[in-house]
Amino acid sequence: MNRSAIRYVVLFFVYGFAQVLFFKRLVLFDRAFCLVYVSFILILPISINQLSLLLVAFLLGVGIDVFYDSLGLHAMSLVAVAYLRNYWLSAITPQGGYDSGTSPTLAANGFPWFALYSAPLVFIHHLLLFFVEAGGFHNFWFTLSKVIGSLFFTLTVMFLLQYLQRQR
Amino acid sequence: MERLFKFLYQYRVFFSFLGLEFLCIWLVIRNNQYQGAQFFNTSNRLVASTVSVSQNVTGYFSLQDINRQLAAENARLRNELERRSLMPAPRVPVATPDSALAARFEFVSAKVINNSTLQYKNYITIDKGAADGIAPGMAAINELGAVGKVKQVSKHFAVLISVLNIDNQVSCLIKRTGYFGTAQWDGLDPRVIDLKYIPRHVPVQPGDTIVTSGYNAVFPPGVQVGVVQSAVVKEEGPFYDIKVLLSQDFGKLSFVEVVRSYLKAEKDSLETTLMEEK
């Protein structure tokens, strides 16, 4: 338990710094952003206390916000993901349930399940993020194109990272 | 009472979710309005030095462009100097402006260490701060045109609201006719900005130069903003829809000059007393 806790603390900083120093600079077609830090909240253990999950999401979000000069924006979207995560997890429980003490990763549950698990949550995250940043629904289609573009970009990078971690 | 506590405890996750979301929304709103010294942004020393290291790596790729720009500006200034030295000195001294008025702007050069153009609210971080006399509300320009306005400062760094920020308005005028309006970005194309509130009787044509007006004393008057790309007037609209092609290349921004305006406080206090009388 203790060792995995340390692993997640390290991952917290790895995802945070990778996002603000590297993935922040990756933008496709001027509108698809790579917001891969969301996957840190997604892969935390299933049995994690919900309150600490919310708090971790808030801290990671604020950390990202500090570098994006958008205080509160990423934190708000990430806290929403963290809140919805466990409900969504219990809604899509695979047959036989989750093994105790595991994480909802691609390695543990396979690609189709992980795609079903991550896509709606990332979509909600991006939807909140871009529309709150735009401050409303003017430029609706442009903002939506940012959401969809970023959704595909983020998911692709997220799956690739998951496959990389799989070999461990 | 006990039941209330029980209720709160039972739904503690939901209530802490609500609490955190309200906190975040409050932060978002405050961040949109507030100017001053703040801790949680890229003007924070720790954050800024991290960003600065990352910028040092990528900065090398734009050196050629910077060199070209500087050389061009140098040539322009040299031409100007040459032209002035050839002009005969006026025999009768023309009215010399008051020394305070002549020295009302001072320029502090700073390096851009963080910049974005693709969000709706873009900010720019520079490596000069309060220690160099930079304060919130000052303007930042460079040889290509207007850049932004200082939002927050720390001791050695400052965050600017870019002209490419949907909340930022710049008072501008059409150089040829002198009519003034407000330039504001619509969040779509980082090369194009909207010019608003130009009444429909004013002649505007593509190619007209747009410069800052200096009316709000943030930007010095006459700083280049861009060139009119298209100007249409809707049948029932009182104002033109003007698209201005920016002269500034925000994607390649590397150095800016922050303008310290010595007379801004005086101008503002004079205008505030007038507003209060109304």
Tab-separated table of C-alpha atoms in Angstrom, chain A residues 47-55 79 83 86-87, chain B residues 3-21:
chain	number	residue	atom	x	y	z
A	47	SER	CA	-10.922	1.903	-3.866
A	48	ILE	CA	-9.536	5.404	-3.240
A	49	ASN	CA	-11.427	7.545	-0.756
A	50	GLN	CA	-13.683	9.919	-2.701
A	51	LEU	CA	-12.834	12.925	-0.583
A	52	SER	CA	-9.105	12.518	-1.164
A	53	LEU	CA	-9.802	11.974	-4.863
A	54	LEU	CA	-11.549	15.348	-5.028
A	55	LEU	CA	-8.736	17.007	-3.124
A	79	VAL	CA	-12.791	18.257	-9.833
A	83	TYR	CA	-16.560	13.555	-8.776
A	86	ASN	CA	-16.610	6.737	-9.304
A	87	TYR	CA	-20.254	6.882	-10.386
B	3	ARG	CA	-29.944	14.614	12.013
B	4	LEU	CA	-28.584	17.612	10.152
B	5	PHE	CA	-25.031	16.550	10.936
B	6	LYS	CA	-25.866	13.023	9.932
B	7	PHE	CA	-27.270	14.300	6.663
B	8	LEU	CA	-24.204	16.438	5.997
B	9	TYR	CA	-21.943	13.525	6.840
B	10	GLN	CA	-23.825	11.170	4.610
B	11	TYR	CA	-23.481	13.482	1.637
B	12	ARG	CA	-20.016	14.777	2.547
B	13	VAL	CA	-18.579	13.903	-0.851
B	14	PHE	CA	-21.282	15.789	-2.683
B	15	PHE	CA	-20.955	18.821	-0.436
B	16	SER	CA	-17.178	18.934	-0.688
B	17	PHE	CA	-17.587	18.619	-4.461
B	18	LEU	CA	-19.920	21.612	-4.434
B	19	GLY	CA	-17.590	23.527	-2.128
B	20	LEU	CA	-14.539	22.929	-4.324
B	21	GLU	CA	-16.446	23.861	-7.480
